[in-house]
GROMACS .gro file of C-alpha atoms in nm:
model
  275
    1UNK     CA    1   6.383   0.584   6.454
    2UNK     CA    2   6.351   0.353   6.754
    3UNK     CA    3   6.020   0.321   6.959
    4UNK     CA    4   6.147   0.528   7.242
    5UNK     CA    5   6.251   0.818   7.014
    6UNK     CA    6   5.925   0.803   6.824
    7UNK     CA    7   5.719   0.811   7.149
    8UNK     CA    8   5.927   1.117   7.267
    9UNK     CA    9   5.888   1.295   6.940
   10UNK     CA   10   5.501   1.228   6.945
   11UNK     CA   11   5.479   1.352   7.295
   12UNK     CA   12   5.669   1.675   7.213
   13UNK     CA   13   5.438   1.742   6.915
   14UNK     CA   14   5.136   1.688   7.123
   15UNK     CA   15   5.261   1.912   7.389
   16UNK     CA   16   5.343   2.188   7.137
   17UNK     CA   17   5.001   2.143   6.972
   18UNK     CA   18   4.836   2.190   7.318
   19UNK     CA   19   5.039   2.505   7.398
   20UNK     CA   20   4.950   2.661   7.066
   21UNK     CA   21   4.583   2.591   7.100
   22UNK     CA   22   4.569   2.744   7.442
   23UNK     CA   23   4.852   3.015   7.425
   24UNK     CA   24   4.608   3.300   7.431
   25UNK     CA   25   4.355   3.164   7.671
   26UNK     CA   26   4.447   3.400   7.953
   27UNK     CA   27   4.504   3.703   7.738
   28UNK     CA   28   4.238   3.972   7.720
   29UNK     CA   29   4.217   4.127   7.376
   30UNK     CA   30   4.015   4.408   7.515
   31UNK     CA   31   4.320   4.538   7.703
   32UNK     CA   32   4.465   4.815   7.457
   33UNK     CA   33   4.733   4.924   7.702
   34UNK     CA   34   4.869   4.568   7.728
   35UNK     CA   35   4.846   4.491   7.350
   36UNK     CA   36   5.050   4.806   7.279
   37UNK     CA   37   5.309   4.721   7.549
   38UNK     CA   38   5.655   4.564   7.492
   39UNK     CA   39   5.544   4.276   7.716
   40UNK     CA   40   5.284   4.179   7.449
   41UNK     CA   41   5.532   4.220   7.169
   42UNK     CA   42   5.775   3.983   7.347
   43UNK     CA   43   5.501   3.739   7.407
   44UNK     CA   44   5.386   3.745   7.041
   45UNK     CA   45   5.754   3.695   6.930
   46UNK     CA   46   5.766   3.396   7.159
   47UNK     CA   47   5.440   3.257   7.007
   48UNK     CA   48   5.573   3.311   6.644
   49UNK     CA   49   5.887   3.128   6.748
   50UNK     CA   50   5.681   2.833   6.856
   51UNK     CA   51   5.492   2.840   6.519
   52UNK     CA   52   5.820   2.781   6.341
   53UNK     CA   53   5.833   2.440   6.501
   54UNK     CA   54   5.500   2.319   6.383
   55UNK     CA   55   5.334   2.221   6.066
   56UNK     CA   56   5.174   2.488   5.837
   57UNK     CA   57   4.842   2.336   5.895
   58UNK     CA   58   4.874   2.350   6.289
   59UNK     CA   59   5.023   2.709   6.259
   60UNK     CA   60   4.719   2.824   6.044
   61UNK     CA   61   4.476   2.673   6.301
   62UNK     CA   62   4.658   2.845   6.595
   63UNK     CA   63   4.674   3.182   6.419
   64UNK     CA   64   4.300   3.156   6.322
   65UNK     CA   65   4.217   3.102   6.695
   66UNK     CA   66   4.413   3.404   6.789
   67UNK     CA   67   4.252   3.630   6.513
   68UNK     CA   68   3.914   3.501   6.614
   69UNK     CA   69   3.974   3.619   6.976
   70UNK     CA   70   4.077   3.971   6.841
   71UNK     CA   71   3.833   4.003   6.556
   72UNK     CA   72   3.563   4.194   6.780
   73UNK     CA   73   3.816   4.464   6.871
   74UNK     CA   74   3.915   4.632   6.557
   75UNK     CA   75   4.200   4.840   6.682
   76UNK     CA   76   4.361   4.540   6.850
   77UNK     CA   77   4.295   4.325   6.540
   78UNK     CA   78   4.480   4.586   6.333
   79UNK     CA   79   4.772   4.598   6.579
   80UNK     CA   80   4.815   4.223   6.545
   81UNK     CA   81   4.819   4.254   6.180
   82UNK     CA   82   5.088   4.528   6.182
   83UNK     CA   83   5.310   4.338   6.433
   84UNK     CA   84   5.281   4.003   6.238
   85UNK     CA   85   5.325   4.175   5.898
   86UNK     CA   86   5.657   4.321   6.017
   87UNK     CA   87   5.774   3.993   6.175
   88UNK     CA   88   5.693   3.787   5.862
   89UNK     CA   89   5.760   4.023   5.571
   90UNK     CA   90   6.064   4.225   5.686
   91UNK     CA   91   6.358   4.062   5.527
   92UNK     CA   92   6.579   4.140   5.833
   93UNK     CA   93   6.333   3.983   6.079
   94UNK     CA   94   6.432   3.658   6.262
   95UNK     CA   95   6.090   3.530   6.180
   96UNK     CA   96   6.086   3.614   5.789
   97UNK     CA   97   5.850   3.386   5.627
   98UNK     CA   98   5.671   3.505   5.315
   99UNK     CA   99   5.426   3.222   5.319
  100UNK     CA  100   5.296   3.320   5.661
  101UNK     CA  101   5.327   3.683   5.544
  102UNK     CA  102   5.086   3.619   5.270
  103UNK     CA  103   4.855   3.461   5.526
  104UNK     CA  104   4.853   3.766   5.752
  105UNK     CA  105   4.793   4.016   5.460
  106UNK     CA  106   4.508   3.791   5.331
  107UNK     CA  107   4.344   3.819   5.684
  108UNK     CA  108   4.380   4.198   5.659
  109UNK     CA  109   4.230   4.220   5.301
  110UNK     CA  110   3.941   3.999   5.388
  111UNK     CA  111   3.839   4.145   5.742
  112UNK     CA  112   3.562   4.400   5.814
  113UNK     CA  113   3.770   4.505   6.109
  114UNK     CA  114   4.043   4.669   5.899
  115UNK     CA  115   4.009   5.016   5.752
  116UNK     CA  116   4.002   5.073   5.376
  117UNK     CA  117   4.344   5.240   5.388
  118UNK     CA  118   4.500   4.941   5.555
  119UNK     CA  119   4.328   4.706   5.321
  120UNK     CA  120   4.462   4.897   5.030
  121UNK     CA  121   4.818   4.891   5.175
  122UNK     CA  122   4.781   4.522   5.245
  123UNK     CA  123   4.655   4.454   4.895
  124UNK     CA  124   4.950   4.628   4.738
  125UNK     CA  125   5.197   4.429   4.955
  126UNK     CA  126   5.021   4.110   4.869
  127UNK     CA  127   5.053   4.169   4.501
  128UNK     CA  128   5.431   4.186   4.531
  129UNK     CA  129   5.451   3.877   4.753
  130UNK     CA  130   5.246   3.664   4.507
  131UNK     CA  131   5.486   3.722   4.230
  132UNK     CA  132   5.720   3.434   4.142
  133UNK     CA  133   5.605   3.209   4.432
  134UNK     CA  134   5.826   2.905   4.520
  135UNK     CA  135   5.753   2.614   4.288
  136UNK     CA  136   5.623   2.840   4.016
  137UNK     CA  137   5.789   2.917   3.686
  138UNK     CA  138   5.992   3.233   3.719
  139UNK     CA  139   5.876   3.517   3.494
  140UNK     CA  140   6.098   3.532   3.168
  141UNK     CA  141   6.262   3.851   3.053
  142UNK     CA  142   6.507   3.988   2.811
  143UNK     CA  143   6.823   4.180   2.886
  144UNK     CA  144   7.129   4.319   2.727
  145UNK     CA  145   7.484   4.208   2.773
  146UNK     CA  146   7.781   4.438   2.771
  147UNK     CA  147   7.797   4.415   2.387
  148UNK     CA  148   7.427   4.534   2.375
  149UNK     CA  149   7.326   4.190   2.242
  150UNK     CA  150   6.980   4.089   2.356
  151UNK     CA  151   6.969   3.765   2.561
  152UNK     CA  152   6.676   3.586   2.751
  153UNK     CA  153   6.648   3.433   3.096
  154UNK     CA  154   6.493   3.113   2.966
  155UNK     CA  155   6.791   3.050   2.714
  156UNK     CA  156   7.049   3.019   2.996
  157UNK     CA  157   7.117   2.651   3.056
  158UNK     CA  158   7.217   2.559   3.411
  159UNK     CA  159   7.110   2.305   3.660
  160UNK     CA  160   7.086   2.597   3.905
  161UNK     CA  161   7.052   2.958   3.821
  162UNK     CA  162   7.096   3.228   4.084
  163UNK     CA  163   6.926   3.555   3.981
  164UNK     CA  164   7.109   3.848   4.138
  165UNK     CA  165   6.927   4.190   4.104
  166UNK     CA  166   7.145   4.482   4.213
  167UNK     CA  167   7.261   4.836   4.145
  168UNK     CA  168   7.640   4.867   4.099
  169UNK     CA  169   7.870   5.054   4.329
  170UNK     CA  170   7.636   5.093   4.626
  171UNK     CA  171   7.734   4.998   4.976
  172UNK     CA  172   7.449   4.758   5.002
  173UNK     CA  173   7.584   4.519   4.749
  174UNK     CA  174   7.939   4.475   4.896
  175UNK     CA  175   7.858   4.197   5.137
  176UNK     CA  176   7.646   4.012   4.870
  177UNK     CA  177   7.921   4.048   4.611
  178UNK     CA  178   8.185   3.905   4.858
  179UNK     CA  179   7.951   3.613   4.927
  180UNK     CA  180   7.866   3.532   4.561
  181UNK     CA  181   8.234   3.567   4.437
  182UNK     CA  182   8.421   3.402   4.733
  183UNK     CA  183   8.197   3.159   4.918
  184UNK     CA  184   8.361   2.816   4.884
  185UNK     CA  185   8.041   2.620   4.855
  186UNK     CA  186   7.909   2.836   4.570
  187UNK     CA  187   8.261   2.818   4.397
  188UNK     CA  188   8.255   2.434   4.424
  189UNK     CA  189   7.913   2.423   4.242
  190UNK     CA  190   8.035   2.680   3.982
  191UNK     CA  191   8.351   2.472   3.925
  192UNK     CA  192   8.137   2.171   3.844
  193UNK     CA  193   7.930   2.390   3.594
  194UNK     CA  194   7.623   2.316   3.802
  195UNK     CA  195   7.552   2.661   3.913
  196UNK     CA  196   7.548   3.001   3.715
  197UNK     CA  197   7.494   3.354   3.845
  198UNK     CA  198   7.294   3.599   3.634
  199UNK     CA  199   7.359   3.947   3.765
  200UNK     CA  200   7.086   4.201   3.633
  201UNK     CA  201   7.093   4.570   3.669
  202UNK     CA  202   6.712   4.629   3.639
  203UNK     CA  203   6.746   4.991   3.548
  204UNK     CA  204   6.872   5.190   3.251
  205UNK     CA  205   6.994   5.522   3.380
  206UNK     CA  206   7.366   5.454   3.475
  207UNK     CA  207   7.489   5.209   3.214
  208UNK     CA  208   7.851   5.339   3.216
  209UNK     CA  209   7.884   5.244   3.587
  210UNK     CA  210   7.710   4.905   3.513
  211UNK     CA  211   7.962   4.831   3.225
  212UNK     CA  212   8.254   4.909   3.454
  213UNK     CA  213   8.124   4.688   3.727
  214UNK     CA  214   8.030   4.407   3.481
  215UNK     CA  215   8.391   4.412   3.329
  216UNK     CA  216   8.550   4.402   3.671
  217UNK     CA  217   8.336   4.095   3.800
  218UNK     CA  218   8.349   3.850   3.523
  219UNK     CA  219   8.246   3.553   3.745
  220UNK     CA  220   7.886   3.659   3.671
  221UNK     CA  221   7.671   3.655   3.361
  222UNK     CA  222   7.590   4.024   3.336
  223UNK     CA  223   7.285   4.210   3.195
  224UNK     CA  224   7.085   4.515   3.229
  225UNK     CA  225   6.721   4.596   3.139
  226UNK     CA  226   6.751   4.844   2.843
  227UNK     CA  227   6.380   4.906   2.828
  228UNK     CA  228   6.324   4.911   3.210
  229UNK     CA  229   6.041   4.643   3.182
  230UNK     CA  230   6.129   4.437   3.480
  231UNK     CA  231   6.041   4.735   3.706
  232UNK     CA  232   5.771   4.887   3.487
  233UNK     CA  233   5.571   4.571   3.457
  234UNK     CA  234   5.656   4.444   3.809
  235UNK     CA  235   5.786   4.114   3.693
  236UNK     CA  236   5.982   4.054   4.019
  237UNK     CA  237   5.963   4.166   4.379
  238UNK     CA  238   6.279   4.370   4.385
  239UNK     CA  239   6.171   4.661   4.597
  240UNK     CA  240   6.473   4.609   4.821
  241UNK     CA  241   6.811   4.566   4.633
  242UNK     CA  242   7.027   4.360   4.618
  243UNK     CA  243   6.785   4.081   4.576
  244UNK     CA  244   6.837   3.705   4.515
  245UNK     CA  245   6.625   3.428   4.363
  246UNK     CA  246   6.738   3.064   4.306
  247UNK     CA  247   6.592   2.879   4.010
  248UNK     CA  248   6.617   2.519   3.901
  249UNK     CA  249   6.709   2.385   3.547
  250UNK     CA  250   6.343   2.445   3.432
  251UNK     CA  251   6.336   2.797   3.569
  252UNK     CA  252   6.100   2.709   3.860
  253UNK     CA  253   6.164   2.913   4.169
  254UNK     CA  254   6.338   2.723   4.451
  255UNK     CA  255   6.417   3.022   4.681
  256UNK     CA  256   6.235   3.356   4.639
  257UNK     CA  257   6.373   3.698   4.759
  258UNK     CA  258   6.609   3.502   4.985
  259UNK     CA  259   6.904   3.572   5.205
  260UNK     CA  260   7.260   3.469   5.159
  261UNK     CA  261   7.225   3.214   5.440
  262UNK     CA  262   6.934   3.050   5.269
  263UNK     CA  263   7.152   3.000   4.945
  264UNK     CA  264   7.448   2.873   5.145
  265UNK     CA  265   7.227   2.626   5.336
  266UNK     CA  266   7.062   2.498   5.021
  267UNK     CA  267   7.393   2.413   4.847
  268UNK     CA  268   7.544   2.270   5.175
  269UNK     CA  269   7.245   2.047   5.213
  270UNK     CA  270   7.272   1.929   4.854
  271UNK     CA  271   7.649   1.887   4.838
  272UNK     CA  272   7.610   1.508   4.813
  273UNK     CA  273   7.485   1.565   4.444
  274UNK     CA  274   7.841   1.658   4.355
  275UNK     CA  275   7.979   1.325   4.445
   0.00000   0.00000   0.00000
């Protein structure tokens, strides 16, 4: 990076930092009508978009400033929590970011401005989000293959292991199946035997349909949870199926509860490893 580019980057960072520190200066957090308006939601979306361009440390500082302004007005504080929870923790949101989602839910759990019902709801969501965090060892589990033989997650040897939780023959899995079976980037990694896909049916009520699906899609390693322990013991956050987790060779979580685009981008970025 030459000096001119470094100066420009530094100036841009300083400008963004200034904007984030003063973004809410002229907004009254006493004005309930405005806080519940579409104009405020748009302003909050713009703000959250800006947070995506800064460091986690600066984002936390800016969010703290915003929450401090709203903390004396309980209803408005709760509305901020609701809006940010949806933006950060809804997998279909443009701003989906579980790390920030955890931050927002922690705010709700530790604030005196939040009702006990909202605290309880936030605490329940938080428990799910804290399962199998990025960088942690993924929870081990056993599963049965189509021959009713018991296998184990940790015994599967692969540089990368893509965990695919699903229910067979539902409309929701069609797009995911198409991606996993036909994406050229994934196929390249699989052809080099650097990537394996473990497709798990986490239930036990429709084994015949599962066997039919498993026998028709032989590209995956297939298994089902005969004892239903993944769901019963809440080993993974799989409230919304299909669901994808990417693990490394040591079974540490690289991507958690992620989108197909996240998987695609990861392997495209690391394509040089194949050369």
